[in-house]
Amino acid sequence: MADVENLVNKERQILDIFRLLIKAEQEKISAIQNYIEEFTETYDKQGVDPIKVVSHPVNAFLLVKHLSVDYGNLREYLKNDFIGAALEDIEKIRSSTRFPEEEDIKGAAEGFVRLQRTYKISTENFSSGLIPGIAPARPMTSFECHLIGHRLALEKHHLHAASWLEMALKKLKEGKETPKEQTKEIESLDWLQYSYHQLGNPYAALELSRKVKELDPNFPTVDSNVEFYTNMMKDMPENVLETVKSQPRPPVLTDHGGAYEALCRGEGILRPNVTKQLRCYYETYNNPVLRAQPVKIELAHVSPDIFVIHDVALVSQMERVKEVAMKHLQRATVVKPGSVGTEFAKIRISKSAFLDEPADPVIATVNKRIAQVTNFDMKHAEHLQVANYGIGGHYNAHYDFFRNPNDPNTKQIEEHKGDRIATLLMYMTDVEAGGATTFPSINVTLFPQKGSAAFWYNLYRDGKGDVRTLHEGCPVLAGNKWVSNKWIREVGQHVFRPCALFKDSPNITDF
């Protein structure tokens, strides 16, 4: 009987393990179901256009978070059981294309800061999915706010980091979230004290460090932090200490950039003497092909002349160009100073591809049309560059020409092509919000219009770079921005735009 009793007891232990295994597997099944439902409810419901959903920057971030952080957590949860075989199949699918990773949270966080600064959006509204002029997204959870704040702290964006971490704690305190949605309070508090310290507010940092110590007296570095901030405040003059204590929490985001950002918001005002010269007109360049359907031109600025050319390409042509480009898109680069090579740079956040005519017949068709509407020779023009700007995608202020009179480290010019005499920038999508092209030196803002193109001369008539053509691509606030660039070179353009000895020589044959 003793042996039977022992066997029964052993079996009971085994059954207890099985019961725990059943419970664990049920929890795993529940976790998988939640993962499926979270994606389906937002992006895959019947009648929902996922492209439209992710045009909202919060939804775009949530998709990145779902495909990176949420999947990573689920993957670890399921790793050590028979579901491993299914995970192997999933990994094969994931390895066939580039999926978002946790590192992409960095790009999303920096994009949020760019959007907040440019378009004056509070963290309260942003995290609630409420952006003026855009259909609302679901509110972000405290954990999601912590992800943004944590990443911004790592990247030393401490003002915005503090704002997002404060929002994480506020949402946690409201007590409306499930455990899965909640941030770990102690982690948010610790990163928040660090950001306040970097912002010169040891009073707030000390309060937060004491709160960390209350939650976990053995939390790493908490004792040294409390001691450090206490001593720092002891050494402060009374008036300085009072000023520090009066600093608001959460911090007020007052940095909304300068003239560049104001132009992105459409706040630029043209000079009256420029406004009175603006007009719209038809142009044929005495080309018989254009007599039946002249080029529609809108003069957006004079001296320098900035044009908007309408109906440059058909919708079907633009869609085909995007389809071809999708196969070749890579992170965009810029030309390195003093060379003809390229490099990655934070000033340009987009994906791009250069398409030559053998790539698809539509490229030759578009190039021919660009030649028609500009009256320029395309023989030495660069390949059509197609660029896609997603969440917060932008291109900082820059010149398109290489021969910069203000830059001794000017980029090298290929002699058989010459410099970039002109630029045509065609918009291949409407953009729901943001994404304008601005010219800061002359207060011009051009908002994307599908099928239209901005066109300007980069060089004076004597071949020197016109620094007034400094321009930038504003951050995309909502929607998906596709553009194609055609950089037209000097060589071969002597008929339409002949050279001159002086930069202010009259424009003989300009629009």
Short mmCIF file of C-alpha atoms in Angstrom, two decimals:
data_model
loop_
_atom_site.label_atom_id
_atom_site.label_comp_id
_atom_site.label_asym_id
_atom_site.label_seq_id
_atom_site.Cartn_x
_atom_site.Cartn_y
_atom_site.Cartn_z
CA MET A 1 0.00 0.00 0.00
CA ALA A 2 2.85 2.32 0.77
CA ASP A 3 4.10 1.93 -2.84
CA VAL A 4 0.60 2.49 -4.26
CA GLU A 5 0.19 5.57 -2.10
CA ASN A 6 3.59 6.83 -3.31
CA LEU A 7 2.63 6.19 -6.93
CA VAL A 8 -0.67 8.00 -6.43
CA ASN A 9 1.13 10.93 -4.86
CA LYS A 10 3.63 11.03 -7.75
CA GLU A 11 0.78 10.87 -10.24
CA ARG A 12 -0.96 13.69 -8.42
CA GLN A 13 2.21 15.76 -8.81
CA ILE A 14 2.31 14.88 -12.51
CA LEU A 15 -1.36 15.79 -12.89
CA ASP A 16 -0.68 19.09 -11.16
CA ILE A 17 2.05 19.74 -13.73
CA PHE A 18 -0.39 18.82 -16.50
CA ARG A 19 -2.98 21.17 -15.01
CA LEU A 20 -0.41 23.96 -14.95
CA LEU A 21 0.52 23.08 -18.53
CA ILE A 22 -3.14 23.18 -19.58
CA LYS A 23 -3.55 26.54 -17.89
CA ALA A 24 -0.37 27.82 -19.53
CA GLU A 25 -1.50 26.59 -22.96
CA GLN A 26 -4.92 28.16 -22.47
CA GLU A 27 -3.21 31.43 -21.63
CA LYS A 28 -1.08 31.05 -24.74
CA ILE A 29 -4.16 30.42 -26.86
CA SER A 30 -5.77 33.47 -25.30
CA ALA A 31 -2.64 35.52 -26.03
CA ILE A 32 -2.67 34.39 -29.67
CA GLN A 33 -6.37 35.25 -29.94
CA ASN A 34 -5.75 38.71 -28.50
CA TYR A 35 -2.88 39.24 -30.97
CA ILE A 36 -5.16 38.26 -33.87
CA GLU A 37 -8.09 40.36 -32.65
CA GLU A 38 -5.98 43.46 -32.04
CA PHE A 39 -4.79 43.42 -35.65
CA THR A 40 -8.14 42.41 -37.15
CA GLU A 41 -10.21 44.98 -35.27
CA THR A 42 -8.06 47.88 -36.42
CA TYR A 43 -6.63 46.87 -39.80
CA ASP A 44 -8.47 43.84 -41.21
CA LYS A 45 -12.19 44.26 -40.58
CA GLN A 46 -14.50 43.86 -43.54
CA GLY A 47 -14.92 47.16 -45.34
CA VAL A 48 -11.86 48.74 -43.68
CA ASP A 49 -9.11 50.09 -45.96
CA PRO A 50 -5.84 49.31 -44.11
CA ILE A 51 -3.96 51.92 -46.15
CA LYS A 52 -6.44 54.57 -44.98
CA VAL A 53 -6.15 53.38 -41.38
CA VAL A 54 -2.35 53.59 -41.29
CA SER A 55 -2.40 57.03 -42.92
CA HIS A 56 -2.95 58.30 -39.35
CA PRO A 57 0.47 58.57 -37.65
CA VAL A 58 -0.76 56.99 -34.40
CA ASN A 59 -2.23 54.00 -36.27
CA ALA A 60 1.01 53.73 -38.26
CA PHE A 61 2.98 53.63 -35.00
CA LEU A 62 0.56 51.09 -33.52
CA LEU A 63 1.07 48.85 -36.56
CA VAL A 64 4.85 49.09 -36.14
CA LYS A 65 4.43 48.31 -32.43
CA HIS A 66 2.11 45.35 -33.18
CA LEU A 67 4.48 43.87 -35.75
CA SER A 68 7.59 44.39 -33.64
CA VAL A 69 7.11 44.70 -29.87
CA ASP A 70 3.84 42.74 -29.54
CA TYR A 71 5.05 39.99 -31.86
CA GLY A 72 8.38 39.83 -29.98
CA ASN A 73 6.57 39.40 -26.65
CA LEU A 74 4.27 36.73 -28.08
CA ARG A 75 7.19 34.94 -29.71
CA GLU A 76 9.03 34.66 -26.40
CA TYR A 77 5.84 33.45 -24.73
CA LEU A 78 5.38 30.63 -27.22
CA LYS A 79 9.02 29.71 -27.72
CA ASN A 80 9.52 26.62 -25.57
CA ASP A 81 6.73 24.26 -26.60
CA PHE A 82 5.28 22.32 -29.53
CA ILE A 83 4.16 25.59 -31.10
CA GLY A 84 7.84 26.05 -31.94
CA ALA A 85 7.20 24.39 -35.29
CA ALA A 86 4.61 27.03 -36.11
CA LEU A 87 7.06 29.70 -35.00
CA GLU A 88 9.62 28.31 -37.44
CA ASP A 89 7.11 28.68 -40.27
CA ILE A 90 6.33 32.24 -39.16
CA GLU A 91 10.04 33.05 -39.02
CA LYS A 92 10.45 31.78 -42.59
CA ILE A 93 7.70 34.15 -43.72
CA ARG A 94 9.16 37.02 -41.71
CA SER A 95 12.63 36.42 -43.14
CA SER A 96 11.29 36.70 -46.70
CA THR A 97 10.72 40.43 -46.26
CA ARG A 98 11.76 43.17 -43.87
CA PHE A 99 9.37 43.41 -40.92
CA PRO A 100 9.53 46.20 -38.33
CA GLU A 101 11.81 45.54 -35.39
CA GLU A 102 12.02 47.16 -31.99
CA GLU A 103 14.70 49.49 -33.38
CA ASP A 104 11.99 50.97 -35.61
CA ILE A 105 10.33 52.37 -32.48
CA LYS A 106 13.22 54.84 -32.48
CA GLY A 107 12.25 56.13 -35.91
CA ALA A 108 8.58 56.35 -34.90
CA ALA A 109 9.44 58.24 -31.69
CA GLU A 110 11.61 60.75 -33.50
CA GLY A 111 8.86 61.12 -36.10
CA PHE A 112 6.38 61.95 -33.33
CA VAL A 113 8.68 64.71 -32.04
CA ARG A 114 9.05 66.11 -35.55
CA LEU A 115 5.28 66.16 -36.02
CA GLN A 116 4.62 67.70 -32.61
CA ARG A 117 7.18 70.47 -33.19
CA THR A 118 6.10 71.23 -36.74
CA TYR A 119 2.33 71.11 -36.33
CA LYS A 120 1.96 72.20 -32.68
CA ILE A 121 0.37 68.97 -31.40
CA SER A 122 0.24 68.36 -27.64
CA THR A 123 1.20 65.00 -26.19
CA GLU A 124 -2.29 64.81 -24.65
CA ASN A 125 -3.96 65.04 -28.06
CA PHE A 126 -1.39 62.93 -29.87
CA SER A 127 -1.61 60.06 -27.38
CA SER A 128 -5.42 60.26 -27.52
CA GLY A 129 -5.33 59.83 -31.30
CA LEU A 130 -6.78 63.33 -31.74
CA ILE A 131 -5.03 65.34 -34.45
CA PRO A 132 -6.91 68.28 -35.99
CA GLY A 133 -8.32 67.58 -39.42
CA ILE A 134 -7.73 63.83 -39.26
CA ALA A 135 -10.08 61.00 -38.33
CA PRO A 136 -9.22 59.94 -34.77
CA ALA A 137 -7.21 56.82 -33.94
CA ARG A 138 -7.66 54.70 -30.83
CA PRO A 139 -5.99 56.14 -27.72
CA MET A 140 -2.51 54.92 -26.92
CA THR A 141 -1.98 52.86 -23.77
CA SER A 142 0.36 53.75 -20.93
CA PHE A 143 2.77 51.06 -22.15
CA GLU A 144 2.81 52.55 -25.65
CA CYS A 145 3.41 56.05 -24.26
CA HIS A 146 6.27 54.62 -22.18
CA LEU A 147 7.81 53.07 -25.30
CA ILE A 148 7.89 56.48 -26.99
CA GLY A 149 9.19 58.29 -23.90
CA HIS A 150 11.84 55.67 -23.17
CA ARG A 151 13.17 55.78 -26.72
CA LEU A 152 13.21 59.60 -26.73
CA ALA A 153 15.17 59.60 -23.47
CA LEU A 154 17.73 57.27 -25.02
CA GLU A 155 18.01 59.63 -27.99
CA LYS A 156 18.38 62.65 -25.64
CA HIS A 157 15.07 64.30 -26.64
CA HIS A 158 14.45 64.89 -22.95
CA LEU A 159 11.74 67.55 -23.13
CA HIS A 160 9.49 65.33 -25.23
CA ALA A 161 10.64 62.22 -23.36
CA ALA A 162 9.41 63.74 -20.09
CA SER A 163 6.11 64.71 -21.69
CA TRP A 164 5.46 61.17 -22.98
CA LEU A 165 6.58 59.46 -19.77
CA GLU A 166 4.32 61.77 -17.74
CA MET A 167 1.48 60.76 -20.06
CA ALA A 168 2.28 57.08 -19.49
CA LEU A 169 2.01 57.56 -15.73
CA LYS A 170 -1.18 59.60 -16.06
CA LYS A 171 -2.87 56.87 -18.10
CA LEU A 172 -1.68 54.23 -15.63
CA LYS A 173 -3.08 56.24 -12.70
CA GLU A 174 -6.50 56.47 -14.37
CA GLY A 175 -6.82 52.71 -13.82
CA LYS A 176 -8.77 52.00 -17.00
CA GLU A 177 -6.27 49.62 -18.61
CA THR A 178 -5.84 45.86 -18.60
CA PRO A 179 -2.54 44.49 -17.27
CA LYS A 180 -1.36 43.95 -20.85
CA GLU A 181 -1.83 47.65 -21.66
CA GLN A 182 -0.10 48.96 -18.55
CA THR A 183 3.41 50.29 -18.30
CA LYS A 184 5.63 49.18 -15.43
CA GLU A 185 5.30 52.20 -13.18
CA ILE A 186 8.77 51.92 -11.68
CA GLU A 187 10.44 51.90 -15.11
CA SER A 188 8.52 54.97 -16.26
CA LEU A 189 9.37 56.78 -13.02
CA ASP A 190 13.07 55.95 -13.32
CA TRP A 191 13.39 57.11 -16.92
CA LEU A 192 11.35 60.21 -16.10
CA GLN A 193 13.68 61.21 -13.25
CA TYR A 194 16.60 60.84 -15.66
CA SER A 195 15.00 63.15 -18.23
CA TYR A 196 14.11 65.78 -15.61
CA HIS A 197 17.71 65.68 -14.39
CA GLN A 198 18.92 66.30 -17.96
CA LEU A 199 16.42 69.17 -18.21
CA GLY A 200 17.96 70.82 -15.12
CA ASN A 201 15.14 70.00 -12.70
CA PRO A 202 16.67 68.09 -9.76
CA TYR A 203 13.59 68.83 -7.64
CA ALA A 204 11.34 66.74 -9.92
CA ALA A 205 14.09 64.13 -10.30
CA LEU A 206 14.34 63.80 -6.49
CA GLU A 207 10.57 63.44 -6.05
CA LEU A 208 10.45 60.71 -8.68
CA SER A 209 13.49 58.90 -7.26
CA ARG A 210 11.85 58.84 -3.82
CA LYS A 211 8.74 57.33 -5.41
CA VAL A 212 10.92 54.64 -7.02
CA LYS A 213 12.45 53.89 -3.62
CA GLU A 214 8.97 53.52 -2.09
CA LEU A 215 8.04 50.95 -4.74
CA ASP A 216 11.34 49.06 -4.55
CA PRO A 217 13.98 50.00 -1.94
CA ASN A 218 16.49 47.77 -3.75
CA PHE A 219 15.98 49.27 -7.22
CA PRO A 220 19.40 49.76 -8.88
CA THR A 221 21.00 53.21 -8.30
CA VAL A 222 17.95 54.59 -6.46
CA ASP A 223 19.89 55.35 -3.24
CA SER A 224 22.70 57.11 -5.09
CA ASN A 225 20.14 59.08 -7.14
CA VAL A 226 18.32 60.29 -4.01
CA GLU A 227 21.62 61.29 -2.39
CA PHE A 228 22.88 63.02 -5.55
CA TYR A 229 19.75 65.12 -6.09
CA THR A 230 19.48 65.98 -2.38
CA ASN A 231 23.06 67.31 -2.33
CA MET A 232 22.53 69.16 -5.60
CA MET A 233 19.56 71.03 -4.17
CA LYS A 234 21.41 71.86 -0.93
CA ASP A 235 24.04 73.69 -2.97
CA MET A 236 21.47 75.75 -4.90
CA PRO A 237 20.82 79.41 -4.05
CA GLU A 238 17.32 79.92 -2.67
CA ASN A 239 16.07 81.92 -5.67
CA VAL A 240 17.33 79.27 -8.11
CA LEU A 241 15.76 76.51 -6.06
CA GLU A 242 12.40 78.29 -6.06
CA THR A 243 12.60 78.68 -9.82
CA VAL A 244 13.36 74.98 -10.22
CA LYS A 245 10.47 74.01 -7.93
CA SER A 246 8.07 76.14 -9.96
CA GLN A 247 8.84 74.39 -13.24
CA PRO A 248 5.65 72.72 -14.52
CA ARG A 249 4.99 69.02 -14.68
CA PRO A 250 4.46 67.75 -17.28
CA PRO A 251 6.76 70.15 -19.13
CA VAL A 252 5.20 72.60 -21.57
CA LEU A 253 6.17 71.88 -25.18
CA THR A 254 6.80 75.39 -26.45
CA ASP A 255 9.42 74.57 -29.09
CA HIS A 256 7.53 74.69 -32.37
CA GLY A 257 10.52 75.51 -34.54
CA GLY A 258 10.92 78.67 -36.55
CA ALA A 259 10.20 79.95 -40.03
CA TYR A 260 10.60 76.52 -41.64
CA GLU A 261 7.95 74.94 -39.43
CA ALA A 262 5.63 77.93 -39.85
CA LEU A 263 5.79 77.48 -43.63
CA CYS A 264 4.95 73.78 -43.21
CA ARG A 265 1.81 74.89 -41.38
CA GLY A 266 0.93 77.20 -44.28
CA GLU A 267 1.61 80.36 -42.29
CA GLY A 268 3.92 82.02 -44.84
CA ILE A 269 2.87 85.32 -46.43
CA LEU A 270 4.14 86.42 -49.84
CA ARG A 271 5.24 90.01 -50.38
CA PRO A 272 2.54 92.16 -52.07
CA ASN A 273 4.79 92.98 -55.02
CA VAL A 274 5.13 89.23 -55.65
CA THR A 275 1.44 88.40 -55.17
CA LYS A 276 0.28 90.88 -57.79
CA GLN A 277 2.44 89.18 -60.45
CA LEU A 278 1.13 85.66 -59.91
CA ARG A 279 -1.01 84.16 -62.65
CA CYS A 280 -2.14 80.98 -64.39
CA TYR A 281 -1.72 80.44 -68.13
CA TYR A 282 -1.45 77.90 -70.93
CA GLU A 283 1.85 77.19 -72.72
CA THR A 284 2.62 75.36 -75.98
CA TYR A 285 6.28 76.34 -76.60
CA ASN A 286 5.22 76.43 -80.27
CA ASN A 287 5.10 72.64 -80.11
CA PRO A 288 2.40 71.30 -82.47
CA VAL A 289 1.80 68.35 -80.14
CA LEU A 290 0.72 70.73 -77.37
CA ARG A 291 -1.59 72.93 -79.41
CA ALA A 292 -4.62 70.71 -78.80
CA GLN A 293 -3.81 70.30 -75.10
CA PRO A 294 -1.55 73.10 -73.82
CA VAL A 295 0.47 72.80 -70.63
CA LYS A 296 -1.37 74.26 -67.61
CA ILE A 297 1.04 76.43 -65.63
CA GLU A 298 0.54 78.27 -62.35
CA LEU A 299 3.14 80.86 -61.39
CA ALA A 300 3.61 80.49 -57.62
CA HIS A 301 6.47 82.97 -57.17
CA VAL A 302 8.58 85.39 -59.20
CA SER A 303 12.33 85.98 -58.82
CA PRO A 304 13.05 83.18 -58.39
CA ASP A 305 10.31 81.78 -60.56
CA ILE A 306 8.52 78.81 -59.00
CA PHE A 307 5.93 77.08 -61.15
CA VAL A 308 3.23 74.49 -60.54
CA ILE A 309 2.55 72.48 -63.69
CA HIS A 310 -0.81 70.72 -63.62
CA ASP A 311 -1.87 67.39 -65.16
CA VAL A 312 1.68 66.22 -65.78
CA ALA A 313 0.84 62.50 -65.73
CA LEU A 314 -2.21 60.25 -65.87
CA VAL A 315 -3.39 58.44 -62.75
CA SER A 316 -2.70 55.08 -64.41
CA GLN A 317 0.86 56.16 -65.20
CA MET A 318 1.55 57.30 -61.66
CA GLU A 319 0.15 54.08 -60.20
CA ARG A 320 2.38 52.05 -62.50
CA VAL A 321 5.44 54.11 -61.57
CA LYS A 322 4.72 53.39 -57.89
CA GLU A 323 4.31 49.66 -58.60
CA VAL A 324 7.67 49.53 -60.36
CA ALA A 325 9.37 51.58 -57.64
CA MET A 326 8.04 49.33 -54.85
CA LYS A 327 10.39 46.55 -56.00
CA HIS A 328 13.44 48.80 -55.67
CA LEU A 329 12.75 51.12 -52.71
CA GLN A 330 15.64 51.59 -50.32
CA ARG A 331 16.38 54.06 -47.57
CA ALA A 332 16.99 57.42 -49.24
CA THR A 333 20.49 58.91 -49.46
CA VAL A 334 21.98 62.34 -50.11
CA VAL A 335 25.04 63.32 -52.18
CA LYS A 336 28.22 63.53 -50.09
CA PRO A 337 30.04 66.87 -50.11
CA GLY A 338 33.09 66.89 -52.35
CA SER A 339 32.11 63.75 -54.25
CA VAL A 340 29.60 62.13 -56.57
CA GLY A 341 28.87 59.40 -54.01
CA THR A 342 25.92 59.18 -51.63
CA GLU A 343 25.36 58.55 -47.93
CA PHE A 344 22.53 58.01 -45.45
CA ALA A 345 21.59 61.11 -43.47
CA LYS A 346 18.99 62.08 -40.87
CA ILE A 347 18.09 65.16 -42.92
CA ARG A 348 16.12 62.90 -45.27
CA ILE A 349 13.72 60.27 -43.95
CA SER A 350 12.13 58.41 -46.84
CA LYS A 351 12.61 55.46 -49.16
CA SER A 352 13.53 56.01 -52.78
CA ALA A 353 14.48 54.32 -56.03
CA PHE A 354 16.04 55.52 -59.26
CA LEU A 355 14.24 54.12 -62.31
CA ASP A 356 15.74 54.08 -65.78
CA GLU A 357 13.73 53.51 -68.92
CA PRO A 358 14.47 49.75 -69.28
CA ALA A 359 12.74 49.21 -65.90
CA ASP A 360 9.30 49.63 -67.46
CA PRO A 361 7.79 51.30 -70.56
CA VAL A 362 5.94 53.80 -68.35
CA ILE A 363 9.25 55.43 -67.33
CA ALA A 364 9.97 56.43 -70.94
CA THR A 365 6.42 57.75 -71.25
CA VAL A 366 6.77 59.89 -68.12
CA ASN A 367 10.19 61.17 -69.20
CA LYS A 368 8.77 62.18 -72.57
CA ARG A 369 5.91 64.00 -70.87
CA ILE A 370 8.34 65.84 -68.57
CA ALA A 371 10.28 66.95 -71.64
CA GLN A 372 7.03 68.27 -73.14
CA VAL A 373 5.83 70.24 -70.11
CA THR A 374 9.27 71.77 -69.36
CA ASN A 375 10.58 72.12 -72.93
CA PHE A 376 13.91 70.76 -71.73
CA ASP A 377 16.07 68.05 -73.32
CA MET A 378 16.09 64.88 -71.17
CA LYS A 379 19.16 63.30 -72.78
CA HIS A 380 21.45 64.14 -69.87
CA ALA A 381 18.80 64.30 -67.15
CA GLU A 382 19.15 61.97 -64.18
CA HIS A 383 17.04 58.85 -63.92
CA LEU A 384 13.55 59.37 -62.52
CA GLN A 385 13.80 59.23 -58.74
CA VAL A 386 10.70 57.98 -56.93
CA ALA A 387 10.42 58.62 -53.19
CA ASN A 388 7.93 57.52 -50.56
CA TYR A 389 7.52 59.42 -47.30
CA GLY A 390 5.66 57.67 -44.49
CA ILE A 391 5.10 58.55 -40.83
CA GLY A 392 6.95 61.80 -40.13
CA GLY A 393 8.87 61.44 -43.42
CA HIS A 394 10.64 64.63 -44.39
CA TYR A 395 13.61 66.18 -46.19
CA ASN A 396 15.41 69.04 -44.45
CA ALA A 397 16.13 72.30 -46.26
CA HIS A 398 18.64 71.77 -49.07
CA TYR A 399 19.72 72.87 -52.53
CA ASP A 400 19.45 70.66 -55.60
CA PHE A 401 22.41 72.25 -57.40
CA PHE A 402 26.01 71.18 -56.82
CA ARG A 403 27.82 74.44 -57.67
CA ASN A 404 27.19 76.21 -54.37
CA PRO A 405 28.87 79.64 -54.16
CA ASN A 406 28.58 79.58 -50.35
CA ASP A 407 30.06 76.11 -49.87
CA PRO A 408 33.83 75.62 -50.44
CA ASN A 409 33.24 71.87 -50.08
CA THR A 410 30.86 71.88 -53.04
CA LYS A 411 29.89 68.57 -54.58
CA GLN A 412 31.69 67.38 -57.68
CA ILE A 413 30.00 67.86 -61.05
CA GLU A 414 30.15 65.38 -63.90
CA GLU A 415 31.50 67.55 -66.72
CA HIS A 416 29.67 65.70 -69.51
CA LYS A 417 26.34 66.45 -67.78
CA GLY A 418 26.87 69.72 -65.95
CA ASP A 419 25.01 70.92 -62.88
CA ARG A 420 21.29 70.53 -62.16
CA ILE A 421 19.83 73.42 -64.12
CA ALA A 422 16.23 72.70 -63.11
CA THR A 423 14.08 70.43 -60.93
CA LEU A 424 10.67 68.94 -61.61
CA LEU A 425 9.03 67.47 -58.50
CA MET A 426 5.84 65.58 -59.34
CA TYR A 427 3.31 64.68 -56.66
CA MET A 428 1.91 61.20 -57.25
CA THR A 429 -0.52 61.24 -54.32
CA ASP A 430 -2.63 63.73 -52.48
CA VAL A 431 -1.52 63.94 -48.85
CA GLU A 432 -4.19 64.09 -46.17
CA ALA A 433 -2.17 66.45 -43.96
CA GLY A 434 1.36 67.84 -44.01
CA GLY A 435 3.98 66.94 -46.59
CA ALA A 436 4.22 70.37 -48.23
CA THR A 437 7.22 71.57 -50.21
CA THR A 438 8.46 74.89 -48.87
CA PHE A 439 11.00 77.49 -49.96
CA PRO A 440 12.07 79.24 -46.71
CA SER A 441 14.00 82.08 -48.34
CA ILE A 442 10.94 83.30 -50.27
CA ASN A 443 8.02 82.21 -48.03
CA VAL A 444 6.52 79.77 -50.54
CA THR A 445 4.51 76.70 -49.50
CA LEU A 446 3.27 74.19 -52.09
CA PHE A 447 0.87 71.51 -50.88
CA PRO A 448 0.85 68.21 -52.83
CA GLN A 449 -1.74 67.86 -55.59
CA LYS A 450 -1.82 64.47 -57.28
CA GLY A 451 -0.66 64.74 -60.89
CA SER A 452 0.80 68.23 -60.50
CA ALA A 453 4.48 69.12 -60.30
CA ALA A 454 6.57 71.89 -58.81
CA PHE A 455 9.18 73.21 -61.25
CA TRP A 456 12.01 75.69 -60.76
CA TYR A 457 15.43 76.71 -62.05
CA ASN A 458 18.29 75.86 -59.70
CA LEU A 459 20.87 78.02 -61.49
CA TYR A 460 21.20 81.62 -62.48
CA ARG A 461 21.74 82.31 -66.18
CA ASP A 462 25.52 82.47 -65.60
CA GLY A 463 25.47 78.92 -64.15
CA LYS A 464 25.91 79.79 -60.49
CA GLY A 465 23.59 78.22 -57.92
CA ASP A 466 20.55 80.26 -56.94
CA VAL A 467 20.53 80.04 -53.14
CA ARG A 468 16.97 81.39 -53.07
CA THR A 469 15.83 77.93 -54.24
CA LEU A 470 16.60 76.43 -50.83
CA HIS A 471 13.68 74.07 -50.21
CA GLU A 472 12.48 71.33 -47.88
CA GLY A 473 9.95 68.53 -47.72
CA CYS A 474 7.75 69.00 -44.64
CA PRO A 475 6.92 66.01 -42.41
CA VAL A 476 3.93 63.95 -43.48
CA LEU A 477 1.31 64.29 -40.76
CA ALA A 478 -1.30 61.93 -42.22
CA GLY A 479 -1.47 59.99 -45.44
CA ASN A 480 1.15 58.58 -47.77
CA LYS A 481 3.34 60.86 -49.86
CA TRP A 482 4.73 59.63 -53.17
CA VAL A 483 6.79 61.96 -55.34
CA SER A 484 9.02 61.61 -58.37
CA ASN A 485 11.96 63.90 -59.05
CA LYS A 486 13.53 64.72 -62.37
CA TRP A 487 16.80 66.59 -62.06
CA ILE A 488 17.60 68.17 -65.41
CA ARG A 489 21.27 68.82 -66.23
CA GLU A 490 22.85 71.82 -67.99
CA VAL A 491 24.33 70.08 -71.02
CA GLY A 492 22.09 70.21 -74.07
CA GLN A 493 19.80 73.00 -72.80
CA HIS A 494 21.41 75.88 -74.75
CA VAL A 495 18.42 76.24 -77.10
CA PHE A 496 15.71 76.74 -74.49
CA ARG A 497 17.81 78.35 -71.75
CA PRO A 498 21.07 79.69 -73.19
CA CYS A 499 23.93 80.65 -70.89
CA ALA A 500 24.78 84.27 -70.10
CA LEU A 501 27.71 86.19 -68.65
CA PHE A 502 25.78 87.55 -65.70
CA LYS A 503 23.33 85.95 -63.31
CA ASP A 504 20.73 88.70 -63.84
CA SER A 505 20.73 88.49 -67.64
CA PRO A 506 17.14 88.60 -68.95
CA ASN A 507 15.25 85.31 -69.27
CA ILE A 508 14.89 85.14 -73.04
CA THR A 509 12.83 82.02 -73.33
CA ASP A 510 11.65 81.21 -69.81
CA PHE A 511 8.00 80.40 -69.08
#
